[in-house]
PDB file of C-alpha atoms and ligand atoms in Angstrom:
ATOM      1  CA  UNK A   1      12.038  38.867  49.614  1.00 94.00           C
ATOM      2  CA  UNK A   2       8.725  38.739  51.269  1.00 97.00           C
ATOM      3  CA  UNK A   3       7.842  35.786  53.159  1.00 97.00           C
ATOM      4  CA  UNK A   4       4.415  34.136  53.380  1.00 97.00           C
ATOM      5  CA  UNK A   5       2.716  31.557  55.345  1.00 98.00           C
ATOM      6  CA  UNK A   6       2.055  28.511  53.282  1.00 98.00           C
ATOM      7  CA  UNK A   7      -1.367  27.394  54.332  1.00 97.00           C
ATOM      8  CA  UNK A   8      -1.485  24.958  57.036  1.00 96.00           C
ATOM      9  CA  UNK A   9       1.858  23.728  56.454  1.00 98.00           C
ATOM     10  CA  UNK A  10       3.416  25.604  59.527  1.00 95.00           C
ATOM     11  CA  UNK A  11       6.078  27.170  57.018  1.00 97.00           C
ATOM     12  CA  UNK A  12       6.697  30.737  56.000  1.00 98.00           C
ATOM     13  CA  UNK A  13       8.069  30.449  52.570  1.00 98.00           C
ATOM     14  CA  UNK A  14       9.812  33.043  50.087  1.00 98.00           C
ATOM     15  CA  UNK A  15       7.557  34.445  47.461  1.00 98.00           C
ATOM     16  CA  UNK A  16       9.784  33.452  44.850  1.00 98.00           C
ATOM     17  CA  UNK A  17      11.487  29.732  44.865  1.00 98.00           C
ATOM     18  CA  UNK A  18      12.858  27.589  42.182  1.00 98.00           C
ATOM     19  CA  UNK A  19      11.665  24.628  40.313  1.00 98.00           C
ATOM     20  CA  UNK A  20      14.283  21.838  39.228  1.00 98.00           C
ATOM     21  CA  UNK A  21      12.466  20.018  36.107  1.00 98.00           C
ATOM     22  CA  UNK A  22      15.074  19.788  33.385  1.00 96.00           C
ATOM     23  CA  UNK A  23      17.354  22.583  34.592  1.00 96.00           C
ATOM     24  CA  UNK A  24      18.842  20.368  37.376  1.00 97.00           C
ATOM     25  CA  UNK A  25      18.543  16.632  35.439  1.00 97.00           C
ATOM     26  CA  UNK A  26      22.204  17.201  34.465  1.00 96.00           C
ATOM     27  CA  UNK A  27      25.338  15.010  34.948  1.00 96.00           C
ATOM     28  CA  UNK A  28      29.127  16.070  34.794  1.00 94.00           C
ATOM     29  CA  UNK A  29      31.204  18.385  36.792  1.00 93.00           C
ATOM     30  CA  UNK A  30      30.536  21.586  34.689  1.00 94.00           C
ATOM     31  CA  UNK A  31      26.752  20.938  34.920  1.00 93.00           C
ATOM     32  CA  UNK A  32      26.668  20.154  38.379  1.00 93.00           C
ATOM     33  CA  UNK A  33      28.860  23.231  39.219  1.00 95.00           C
ATOM     34  CA  UNK A  34      26.569  25.548  37.435  1.00 96.00           C
ATOM     35  CA  UNK A  35      23.488  24.134  39.276  1.00 96.00           C
ATOM     36  CA  UNK A  36      25.396  24.989  42.633  1.00 97.00           C
ATOM     37  CA  UNK A  37      25.618  28.570  41.404  1.00 97.00           C
ATOM     38  CA  UNK A  38      22.163  28.826  40.854  1.00 98.00           C
ATOM     39  CA  UNK A  39      21.530  27.611  44.243  1.00 98.00           C
ATOM     40  CA  UNK A  40      24.359  30.088  45.482  1.00 98.00           C
ATOM     41  CA  UNK A  41      22.560  32.985  43.850  1.00 98.00           C
ATOM     42  CA  UNK A  42      19.155  32.040  45.057  1.00 98.00           C
ATOM     43  CA  UNK A  43      20.358  31.734  48.901  1.00 98.00           C
ATOM     44  CA  UNK A  44      21.832  35.187  48.162  1.00 98.00           C
ATOM     45  CA  UNK A  45      18.724  36.512  46.833  1.00 98.00           C
ATOM     46  CA  UNK A  46      16.505  34.951  49.505  1.00 98.00           C
ATOM     47  CA  UNK A  47      14.604  32.468  47.073  1.00 98.00           C
ATOM     48  CA  UNK A  48      15.257  29.619  49.286  1.00 98.00           C
ATOM     49  CA  UNK A  49      12.311  27.278  48.875  1.00 98.00           C
ATOM     50  CA  UNK A  50      13.241  24.453  46.212  1.00 98.00           C
ATOM     51  CA  UNK A  51      10.900  21.926  44.379  1.00 98.00           C
ATOM     52  CA  UNK A  52      12.218  18.511  42.972  1.00 98.00           C
ATOM     53  CA  UNK A  53      10.832  15.348  42.315  1.00 98.00           C
ATOM     54  CA  UNK A  54      11.945  11.747  41.739  1.00 98.00           C
ATOM     55  CA  UNK A  55      10.493  12.177  38.144  1.00 97.00           C
ATOM     56  CA  UNK A  56      13.174  14.606  37.203  1.00 97.00           C
ATOM     57  CA  UNK A  57      16.166  12.258  36.642  1.00 97.00           C
ATOM     58  CA  UNK A  58      19.171  13.498  38.430  1.00 97.00           C
ATOM     59  CA  UNK A  59      17.321  16.627  39.745  1.00 98.00           C
ATOM     60  CA  UNK A  60      16.879  15.596  43.354  1.00 98.00           C
ATOM     61  CA  UNK A  61      20.633  14.267  43.722  1.00 98.00           C
ATOM     62  CA  UNK A  62      22.047  17.219  42.032  1.00 97.00           C
ATOM     63  CA  UNK A  63      19.989  19.624  44.354  1.00 98.00           C
ATOM     64  CA  UNK A  64      20.625  17.513  47.318  1.00 98.00           C
ATOM     65  CA  UNK A  65      24.720  18.140  46.762  1.00 96.00           C
ATOM     66  CA  UNK A  66      24.226  21.804  46.331  1.00 97.00           C
ATOM     67  CA  UNK A  67      22.312  22.368  49.537  1.00 97.00           C
ATOM     68  CA  UNK A  68      23.918  19.327  51.842  1.00 92.00           C
ATOM     69  CA  UNK A  69      26.399  21.270  53.955  1.00 93.00           C
ATOM     70  CA  UNK A  70      23.835  24.110  54.680  1.00 96.00           C
ATOM     71  CA  UNK A  71      20.568  22.238  54.546  1.00 97.00           C
ATOM     72  CA  UNK A  72      19.001  24.529  57.091  1.00 97.00           C
ATOM     73  CA  UNK A  73      19.020  27.379  54.841  1.00 98.00           C
ATOM     74  CA  UNK A  74      16.493  25.979  52.542  1.00 98.00           C
ATOM     75  CA  UNK A  75      13.039  24.786  52.418  1.00 98.00           C
ATOM     76  CA  UNK A  76      13.130  21.333  50.203  1.00 98.00           C
ATOM     77  CA  UNK A  77       9.865  20.507  48.383  1.00 98.00           C
ATOM     78  CA  UNK A  78       9.921  17.104  46.639  1.00 98.00           C
ATOM     79  CA  UNK A  79       7.523  14.374  45.545  1.00 98.00           C
ATOM     80  CA  UNK A  80       6.589  10.711  45.319  1.00 98.00           C
ATOM     81  CA  UNK A  81       5.731   9.536  41.957  1.00 98.00           C
ATOM     82  CA  UNK A  82       5.178   5.703  42.050  1.00 97.00           C
ATOM     83  CA  UNK A  83       2.604   2.999  41.074  1.00 97.00           C
ATOM     84  CA  UNK A  84       3.158   1.009  44.142  1.00 97.00           C
ATOM     85  CA  UNK A  85       3.477   1.450  47.973  1.00 97.00           C
ATOM     86  CA  UNK A  86       6.798  -0.450  47.603  1.00 97.00           C
ATOM     87  CA  UNK A  87       8.210   1.507  45.034  1.00 98.00           C
ATOM     88  CA  UNK A  88       7.084   5.114  46.971  1.00 98.00           C
ATOM     89  CA  UNK A  89       8.885   3.507  50.086  1.00 98.00           C
ATOM     90  CA  UNK A  90      12.001   3.140  48.092  1.00 98.00           C
ATOM     91  CA  UNK A  91      11.901   6.628  46.667  1.00 98.00           C
ATOM     92  CA  UNK A  92      11.127   8.096  50.082  1.00 98.00           C
ATOM     93  CA  UNK A  93      14.247   6.276  51.166  1.00 98.00           C
ATOM     94  CA  UNK A  94      16.234   7.927  48.372  1.00 98.00           C
ATOM     95  CA  UNK A  95      14.830  11.308  48.634  1.00 98.00           C
ATOM     96  CA  UNK A  96      15.537  11.443  52.377  1.00 98.00           C
ATOM     97  CA  UNK A  97      19.138  10.593  51.819  1.00 98.00           C
ATOM     98  CA  UNK A  98      19.495  13.320  49.362  1.00 98.00           C
ATOM     99  CA  UNK A  99      18.141  15.983  51.786  1.00 98.00           C
ATOM    100  CA  UNK A 100      20.001  15.195  55.247  1.00 97.00           C
ATOM    101  CA  UNK A 101      16.823  13.172  56.260  1.00 98.00           C
ATOM    102  CA  UNK A 102      14.529  15.847  56.104  1.00 98.00           C
ATOM    103  CA  UNK A 103      11.791  16.999  53.666  1.00 98.00           C
ATOM    104  CA  UNK A 104      10.083  20.109  54.113  1.00 98.00           C
ATOM    105  CA  UNK A 105       7.244  19.647  51.905  1.00 98.00           C
ATOM    106  CA  UNK A 106       6.366  16.139  50.746  1.00 98.00           C
ATOM    107  CA  UNK A 107       4.010  16.266  47.803  1.00 98.00           C
ATOM    108  CA  UNK A 108       2.236  13.434  45.628  1.00 98.00           C
ATOM    109  CA  UNK A 109       3.133  14.179  42.199  1.00 98.00           C
ATOM    110  CA  UNK A 110       0.242  14.367  39.863  1.00 98.00           C
ATOM    111  CA  UNK A 111      -1.822  12.489  42.725  1.00 98.00           C
ATOM    112  CA  UNK A 112      -0.517   9.169  41.233  1.00 97.00           C
ATOM    113  CA  UNK A 113      -1.647   6.367  43.739  1.00 97.00           C
ATOM    114  CA  UNK A 114      -2.416   9.037  46.268  1.00 97.00           C
ATOM    115  CA  UNK A 115      -4.407   6.951  48.686  1.00 95.00           C
ATOM    116  CA  UNK A 116      -1.360   4.675  49.675  1.00 96.00           C
ATOM    117  CA  UNK A 117       1.110   7.233  49.429  1.00 98.00           C
ATOM    118  CA  UNK A 118      -0.736   9.623  51.568  1.00 97.00           C
ATOM    119  CA  UNK A 119      -0.532   7.284  54.251  1.00 96.00           C
ATOM    120  CA  UNK A 120       3.116   6.570  53.923  1.00 97.00           C
ATOM    121  CA  UNK A 121       3.806  10.591  54.115  1.00 98.00           C
ATOM    122  CA  UNK A 122       1.653  10.883  56.993  1.00 98.00           C
ATOM    123  CA  UNK A 123       3.724   8.072  58.851  1.00 98.00           C
ATOM    124  CA  UNK A 124       6.891  10.014  57.816  1.00 98.00           C
ATOM    125  CA  UNK A 125       5.412  13.268  59.269  1.00 98.00           C
ATOM    126  CA  UNK A 126       4.787  11.476  62.509  1.00 98.00           C
ATOM    127  CA  UNK A 127       8.335  10.484  62.713  1.00 98.00           C
ATOM    128  CA  UNK A 128       9.687  14.279  62.207  1.00 98.00           C
ATOM    129  CA  UNK A 129      10.990  13.414  58.593  1.00 98.00           C
ATOM    130  CA  UNK A 130       8.495  15.379  56.899  1.00 98.00           C
ATOM    131  CA  UNK A 131       7.296  18.633  58.107  1.00 98.00           C
ATOM    132  CA  UNK A 132       4.264  19.064  55.780  1.00 98.00           C
ATOM    133  CA  UNK A 133       2.286  16.861  53.052  1.00 98.00           C
ATOM    134  CA  UNK A 134       0.804  18.195  49.770  1.00 98.00           C
ATOM    135  CA  UNK A 135      -0.337  17.490  46.331  1.00 98.00           C
ATOM    136  CA  UNK A 136       0.022  18.410  42.767  1.00 98.00           C
ATOM    137  CA  UNK A 137      -0.983  18.239  39.357  1.00 98.00           C
ATOM    138  CA  UNK A 138      -0.650  20.031  36.070  1.00 97.00           C
ATOM    139  CA  UNK A 139      -3.756  19.334  34.199  1.00 97.00           C
ATOM    140  CA  UNK A 140      -7.065  20.978  34.695  1.00 96.00           C
ATOM    141  CA  UNK A 141      -8.598  17.632  33.927  1.00 97.00           C
ATOM    142  CA  UNK A 142      -7.424  16.469  37.194  1.00 98.00           C
ATOM    143  CA  UNK A 143      -8.586  19.319  39.324  1.00 98.00           C
ATOM    144  CA  UNK A 144     -11.988  17.561  40.296  1.00 98.00           C
ATOM    145  CA  UNK A 145      -9.802  14.612  42.024  1.00 98.00           C
ATOM    146  CA  UNK A 146      -7.688  17.428  43.499  1.00 98.00           C
ATOM    147  CA  UNK A 147     -10.484  18.934  44.905  1.00 98.00           C
ATOM    148  CA  UNK A 148     -11.483  15.850  46.775  1.00 98.00           C
ATOM    149  CA  UNK A 149      -7.800  15.075  48.085  1.00 98.00           C
ATOM    150  CA  UNK A 150      -8.074  18.783  49.437  1.00 98.00           C
ATOM    151  CA  UNK A 151     -11.094  17.978  51.246  1.00 98.00           C
ATOM    152  CA  UNK A 152      -9.639  14.843  52.758  1.00 97.00           C
ATOM    153  CA  UNK A 153      -8.467  17.807  55.119  1.00 97.00           C
ATOM    154  CA  UNK A 154      -5.235  15.563  55.081  1.00 97.00           C
ATOM    155  CA  UNK A 155      -3.068  17.801  52.749  1.00 98.00           C
ATOM    156  CA  UNK A 156      -1.355  21.197  53.998  1.00 98.00           C
ATOM    157  CA  UNK A 157      -0.585  22.462  50.520  1.00 98.00           C
ATOM    158  CA  UNK A 158      -1.031  22.168  46.721  1.00 98.00           C
ATOM    159  CA  UNK A 159       0.990  22.619  44.000  1.00 98.00           C
ATOM    160  CA  UNK A 160      -0.578  23.917  40.646  1.00 98.00           C
ATOM    161  CA  UNK A 161      -0.016  25.682  37.347  1.00 98.00           C
ATOM    162  CA  UNK A 162      -1.162  29.343  37.118  1.00 98.00           C
ATOM    163  CA  UNK A 163       0.096  31.944  34.911  1.00 98.00           C
ATOM    164  CA  UNK A 164      -1.162  34.760  32.808  1.00 97.00           C
ATOM    165  CA  UNK A 165      -2.490  32.152  29.971  1.00 96.00           C
ATOM    166  CA  UNK A 166      -3.609  29.343  32.294  1.00 97.00           C
ATOM    167  CA  UNK A 167      -6.009  30.667  34.641  1.00 98.00           C
ATOM    168  CA  UNK A 168      -8.566  27.599  35.623  1.00 98.00           C
ATOM    169  CA  UNK A 169      -7.495  27.540  39.171  1.00 98.00           C
ATOM    170  CA  UNK A 170      -9.248  30.865  39.457  1.00 98.00           C
ATOM    171  CA  UNK A 171     -12.684  29.256  39.328  1.00 97.00           C
ATOM    172  CA  UNK A 172     -12.453  26.556  42.172  1.00 97.00           C
ATOM    173  CA  UNK A 173      -9.110  25.554  43.151  1.00 98.00           C
ATOM    174  CA  UNK A 174      -7.928  29.131  44.498  1.00 98.00           C
ATOM    175  CA  UNK A 175     -11.041  29.721  46.399  1.00 98.00           C
ATOM    176  CA  UNK A 176     -11.177  25.947  47.769  1.00 98.00           C
ATOM    177  CA  UNK A 177      -7.616  26.269  49.167  1.00 98.00           C
ATOM    178  CA  UNK A 178      -8.519  29.776  50.604  1.00 97.00           C
ATOM    179  CA  UNK A 179     -11.680  28.051  52.719  1.00 97.00           C
ATOM    180  CA  UNK A 180      -9.488  25.273  53.600  1.00 98.00           C
ATOM    181  CA  UNK A 181      -6.399  27.283  54.655  1.00 98.00           C
ATOM    182  CA  UNK A 182      -4.210  25.132  52.074  1.00 98.00           C
ATOM    183  CA  UNK A 183      -1.071  26.658  50.822  1.00 98.00           C
ATOM    184  CA  UNK A 184      -0.481  27.326  47.014  1.00 98.00           C
ATOM    185  CA  UNK A 185       2.711  26.456  45.080  1.00 98.00           C
ATOM    186  CA  UNK A 186       2.592  27.918  41.686  1.00 98.00           C
ATOM    187  CA  UNK A 187       4.331  25.638  38.983  1.00 98.00           C
ATOM    188  CA  UNK A 188       5.101  26.774  35.500  1.00 98.00           C
ATOM    189  CA  UNK A 189       4.768  30.758  36.015  1.00 98.00           C
ATOM    190  CA  UNK A 190       6.142  31.068  32.463  1.00 97.00           C
ATOM    191  CA  UNK A 191       4.293  28.261  31.064  1.00 96.00           C
ATOM    192  CA  UNK A 192       7.568  26.313  30.608  1.00 96.00           C
ATOM    193  CA  UNK A 193       9.132  29.322  28.770  1.00 95.00           C
ATOM    194  CA  UNK A 194       6.444  29.861  26.251  1.00 94.00           C
ATOM    195  CA  UNK A 195       5.385  33.026  27.794  1.00 94.00           C
ATOM    196  CA  UNK A 196       8.609  34.655  27.405  1.00 93.00           C
ATOM    197  CA  UNK A 197       8.586  35.146  23.668  1.00 83.00           C
ATOM    198  CA  UNK A 198      10.006  38.960  23.376  1.00 84.00           C
ATOM    199  CA  UNK A 199      10.983  41.974  25.553  1.00 89.00           C
ATOM    200  CA  UNK A 200       8.584  44.629  25.852  1.00 93.00           C
ATOM    201  CA  UNK A 201      10.127  48.164  25.300  1.00 92.00           C
ATOM    202  CA  UNK A 202      11.119  50.663  28.279  1.00 93.00           C
ATOM    203  CA  UNK A 203       7.890  52.622  27.477  1.00 95.00           C
ATOM    204  CA  UNK A 204       5.707  49.575  27.928  1.00 95.00           C
ATOM    205  CA  UNK A 205       7.156  48.683  31.100  1.00 96.00           C
ATOM    206  CA  UNK A 206       7.179  52.279  32.449  1.00 97.00           C
ATOM    207  CA  UNK A 207       3.950  51.630  34.260  1.00 97.00           C
ATOM    208  CA  UNK A 208       5.314  48.659  36.317  1.00 98.00           C
ATOM    209  CA  UNK A 209       8.702  50.438  37.275  1.00 97.00           C
ATOM    210  CA  UNK A 210       7.151  51.855  40.381  1.00 98.00           C
ATOM    211  CA  UNK A 211       6.412  48.174  41.455  1.00 98.00           C
ATOM    212  CA  UNK A 212      10.205  47.461  40.798  1.00 97.00           C
ATOM    213  CA  UNK A 213       9.287  45.539  37.628  1.00 98.00           C
ATOM    214  CA  UNK A 214      11.927  46.139  34.999  1.00 96.00           C
ATOM    215  CA  UNK A 215      11.465  42.971  32.817  1.00 96.00           C
ATOM    216  CA  UNK A 216       8.520  40.991  31.391  1.00 96.00           C
ATOM    217  CA  UNK A 217       9.457  37.835  33.575  1.00 97.00           C
ATOM    218  CA  UNK A 218       9.114  40.000  36.370  1.00 98.00           C
ATOM    219  CA  UNK A 219       5.903  41.306  35.364  1.00 98.00           C
ATOM    220  CA  UNK A 220       4.782  37.746  34.680  1.00 98.00           C
ATOM    221  CA  UNK A 221       5.880  36.504  38.225  1.00 98.00           C
ATOM    222  CA  UNK A 222       4.661  39.546  39.829  1.00 98.00           C
ATOM    223  CA  UNK A 223       1.181  39.135  38.363  1.00 98.00           C
ATOM    224  CA  UNK A 224       0.796  35.807  40.102  1.00 98.00           C
ATOM    225  CA  UNK A 225       2.102  36.783  43.559  1.00 98.00           C
ATOM    226  CA  UNK A 226      -0.161  39.705  43.512  1.00 98.00           C
ATOM    227  CA  UNK A 227      -2.667  37.253  44.388  1.00 97.00           C
ATOM    228  CA  UNK A 228      -2.305  36.891  47.679  1.00 94.00           C
ATOM    229  CA  UNK A 229      -3.724  33.502  47.600  1.00 96.00           C
ATOM    230  CA  UNK A 230      -0.422  32.088  46.028  1.00 97.00           C
ATOM    231  CA  UNK A 231       2.246  31.981  48.435  1.00 98.00           C
ATOM    232  CA  UNK A 232       5.366  30.878  46.228  1.00 98.00           C
ATOM    233  CA  UNK A 233       6.062  30.743  42.875  1.00 98.00           C
ATOM    234  CA  UNK A 234       8.767  28.092  41.398  1.00 98.00           C
ATOM    235  CA  UNK A 235      10.448  29.391  38.058  1.00 98.00           C
ATOM    236  CA  UNK A 236      13.061  26.980  36.707  1.00 98.00           C
ATOM    237  CA  UNK A 237      16.313  28.266  35.466  1.00 98.00           C
ATOM    238  CA  UNK A 238      19.568  27.258  34.294  1.00 97.00           C
ATOM    239  CA  UNK A 239      21.087  30.764  34.696  1.00 97.00           C
ATOM    240  CA  UNK A 240      22.192  32.494  37.626  1.00 97.00           C
ATOM    241  CA  UNK A 241      21.371  35.635  36.223  1.00 98.00           C
ATOM    242  CA  UNK A 242      17.827  34.910  35.295  1.00 98.00           C
ATOM    243  CA  UNK A 243      17.460  33.282  39.109  1.00 98.00           C
ATOM    244  CA  UNK A 244      18.501  36.962  40.280  1.00 98.00           C
ATOM    245  CA  UNK A 245      15.905  38.629  38.057  1.00 98.00           C
ATOM    246  CA  UNK A 246      13.215  36.110  38.950  1.00 98.00           C
ATOM    247  CA  UNK A 247      14.170  36.843  42.762  1.00 98.00           C
ATOM    248  CA  UNK A 248      13.669  40.663  42.502  1.00 98.00           C
ATOM    249  CA  UNK A 249       9.942  40.013  41.778  1.00 98.00           C
ATOM    250  CA  UNK A 250       9.286  38.712  45.214  1.00 98.00           C
ATOM    251  CA  UNK A 251       8.916  41.824  47.101  1.00 97.00           C
ATOM    252  CA  UNK A 252       6.227  44.047  47.569  1.00 97.00           C
ATOM    253  CA  UNK A 253       4.748  46.555  46.198  1.00 98.00           C
ATOM    254  CA  UNK A 254       2.360  44.241  44.618  1.00 98.00           C
ATOM    255  CA  UNK A 255       0.190  45.088  41.528  1.00 98.00           C
ATOM    256  CA  UNK A 256      -3.574  46.155  41.977  1.00 98.00           C
ATOM    257  CA  UNK A 257      -6.356  45.344  39.670  1.00 97.00           C
ATOM    258  CA  UNK A 258      -5.126  47.703  36.940  1.00 97.00           C
ATOM    259  CA  UNK A 259      -1.719  46.765  36.615  1.00 98.00           C
ATOM    260  CA  UNK A 260      -2.998  43.109  36.559  1.00 98.00           C
ATOM    261  CA  UNK A 261      -4.979  43.832  33.893  1.00 97.00           C
ATOM    262  CA  UNK A 262      -2.229  45.906  32.009  1.00 97.00           C
ATOM    263  CA  UNK A 263       0.120  42.624  32.385  1.00 97.00           C
ATOM    264  CA  UNK A 264      -2.496  40.427  30.883  1.00 96.00           C
ATOM    265  CA  UNK A 265      -2.898  42.990  27.814  1.00 95.00           C
ATOM    266  CA  UNK A 266       1.341  43.325  27.672  1.00 94.00           C
ATOM    267  CA  UNK A 267       1.481  39.585  27.844  1.00 91.00           C
ATOM    268  CA  UNK A 268      -0.873  39.032  24.970  1.00 87.00           C
ATOM    269  CA  UNK A 269       1.407  41.086  22.638  1.00 81.00           C
ATOM    270  CA  UNK A 270       4.313  38.824  23.119  1.00 75.00           C
TER     271      UNK A 270
HETATM  272  N1  LIG B 301       3.227  18.062  38.025  1.00 95.10           N
HETATM  273  C1  LIG B 301       4.074  18.564  38.879  1.00 95.10           C
HETATM  274  O1  LIG B 301       4.236  18.606  40.032  1.00 95.10           O
HETATM  275  C2  LIG B 301       4.825  19.670  37.925  1.00 95.10           C
HETATM  276  C3  LIG B 301       4.772  20.089  36.494  1.00 95.10           C
HETATM  277  C4  LIG B 301       5.247  21.039  35.980  1.00 95.10           C
HETATM  278  C5  LIG B 301       6.222  21.912  36.714  1.00 95.10           C
HETATM  279  N2  LIG B 301       6.666  21.403  37.938  1.00 95.10           N
HETATM  280  C6  LIG B 301       7.568  22.257  38.800  1.00 95.10           C
HETATM  281  O2  LIG B 301       7.382  23.791  38.569  1.00 95.10           O
HETATM  282  C7  LIG B 301       8.576  24.251  38.075  1.00 95.10           C
HETATM  283  C8  LIG B 301       8.325  25.378  37.104  1.00 95.10           C
HETATM  284  O3  LIG B 301       8.021  24.925  35.921  1.00 95.10           O
HETATM  285  P1  LIG B 301       8.680  24.740  34.393  1.00 95.10           P
HETATM  286  O4  LIG B 301      10.205  24.256  34.778  1.00 95.10           O
HETATM  287  O5  LIG B 301       7.977  23.822  33.748  1.00 95.10           O
HETATM  288  O6  LIG B 301       8.528  26.009  33.865  1.00 95.10           O
HETATM  289  P2  LIG B 301       8.758  27.742  33.816  1.00 95.10           P
HETATM  290  O7  LIG B 301       9.591  27.932  35.343  1.00 95.10           O
HETATM  291  O8  LIG B 301       7.343  28.194  33.858  1.00 95.10           O
HETATM  292  O9  LIG B 301       9.821  27.926  32.799  1.00 95.10           O
HETATM  293  C9  LIG B 301      11.179  27.579  32.595  1.00 95.10           C
HETATM  294  C10 LIG B 301      11.693  28.096  31.339  1.00 95.10           C
HETATM  295  O10 LIG B 301      11.733  29.677  31.742  1.00 95.10           O
HETATM  296  C11 LIG B 301      12.997  30.168  31.435  1.00 95.10           C
HETATM  297  N3  LIG B 301      13.295  31.179  32.406  1.00 95.10           N
HETATM  298  C12 LIG B 301      13.534  31.179  33.859  1.00 95.10           C
HETATM  299  N4  LIG B 301      13.502  32.351  34.056  1.00 95.10           N
HETATM  300  C13 LIG B 301      13.864  33.280  33.310  1.00 95.10           C
HETATM  301  C14 LIG B 301      14.122  34.702  33.086  1.00 95.10           C
HETATM  302  N5  LIG B 301      14.447  35.464  33.854  1.00 95.10           N
HETATM  303  N6  LIG B 301      14.366  35.090  31.546  1.00 95.10           N
HETATM  304  C15 LIG B 301      14.196  34.276  30.579  1.00 95.10           C
HETATM  305  N7  LIG B 301      13.999  32.915  30.741  1.00 95.10           N
HETATM  306  C16 LIG B 301      13.731  32.515  31.683  1.00 95.10           C
HETATM  307  C17 LIG B 301      13.986  28.957  31.691  1.00 95.10           C
HETATM  308  O11 LIG B 301      15.023  29.101  30.780  1.00 95.10           O
HETATM  309  P3  LIG B 301      16.344  29.318  31.444  1.00 95.10           P
HETATM  310  O12 LIG B 301      17.063  28.217  31.790  1.00 95.10           O
HETATM  311  O13 LIG B 301      17.578  29.856  30.193  1.00 95.10           O
HETATM  312  O14 LIG B 301      16.581  30.475  32.563  1.00 95.10           O
HETATM  313  C18 LIG B 301      13.189  27.999  31.417  1.00 95.10           C
HETATM  314  O15 LIG B 301      13.124  27.591  30.037  1.00 95.10           O
HETATM  315  C19 LIG B 301       9.439  23.044  37.339  1.00 95.10           C
HETATM  316  O16 LIG B 301      10.572  23.027  37.285  1.00 95.10           O
HETATM  317  C20 LIG B 301       9.025  21.861  38.281  1.00 95.10           C
HETATM  318  O17 LIG B 301       9.795  21.757  39.918  1.00 95.10           O
HETATM  319  C21 LIG B 301       5.811  20.512  38.746  1.00 95.10           C
END
C-alpha cells in the first residue's frame, strides 16, 4: 500500500483507509465481532486510516473497541459535530476516551459551529491529544465556506466527496488545497454504493489489468487516487472480502489520463 504525505498534517497515510458511517453503527456481539474482523483485515492489508464521527451512532465506540489494544498501528480521524462549544467539549472527552487519549486527525463535521470548535481543537493539539486539525463537508453548496476555512491557515486537511460522478471539487477545492498544502481525505468514493451498479466483463476490465485492477470498485478507487492531490480514500464496508478488495487499489501503478477517461466511460455504463 502506498503511503502519502497528508498535506501539512505531518502524517503519512495509506492511500486506502476506511469510513465507518452506517457500517460500524452496530450493536450486539456478532455485529461488533464482524466490525473487528474488518479492522483486522484492514490492518493486514495496510489500510490503517479510519474515519468516524459522533454523528455515526455507535461507530466511534465500536471502532475504539477494535483498535484499543493496538492503537499505535492505526491513524484515527474523527469529528466534532455539535451546535455548542459545551456539547463539542463533551464529545471530545468521549472520543478521546474511545481512542486511548489520542486522535490523529480531528475534523469539524460539516463545518458546524466551526469557529468555536476550531479553538477547542487547537487547544487539544497544543496539549498533544490531537495531531492535526481538519474540516469536512459533503455538499458542494458549502464549498465557498469550506474555502474560507481553508484560507484561515488553521486547518491541515479537509475531507470532501470526490468520485466519477461527483467532481465539483476539481474546480476550486483541489487546486486551493494544493496551493495551501492542505491534505485531502476523499469520502464517498462509491457515492454511498450507488456507483457499484453492476460488474463489467473481463474484456471491459482488460485495459486496466496492467494497473492491478480486476473489479469495478478497484477501478473507481484507483480513478480517485490517480489524482496525486487526493491522498487517502475512505470507502466504508461491512465485509472483510470487500475490505481486502478495496485495499488492493491503494498501490501503484497509477492511471494516466487515458485510463482515467476510460474509467469514466466504463462507469457510465453501470
Ligand atoms: N460529512 C462528512 O464528513 C461525511 C459524509 C459522508 C461520508 N463520510 C465518510 O466517508 C465514508 C465513506 O462514504 P459512504 O460510507 O457514504 O459511502 P461509500 O464508501 O462511497 O460506499 C459505501 C458502500 O459501498 C459498498 N462497498 C464498499 N466496498 C465494496 C466492494 N468492494 N464491493 C461492493 N460494494 C462495496 C458498501 O457495501 P458493503 O458493506 O456491502 O461492502 C457500502 O454500501 C463514510 O463511511 C464516512 O466515514 C463523511
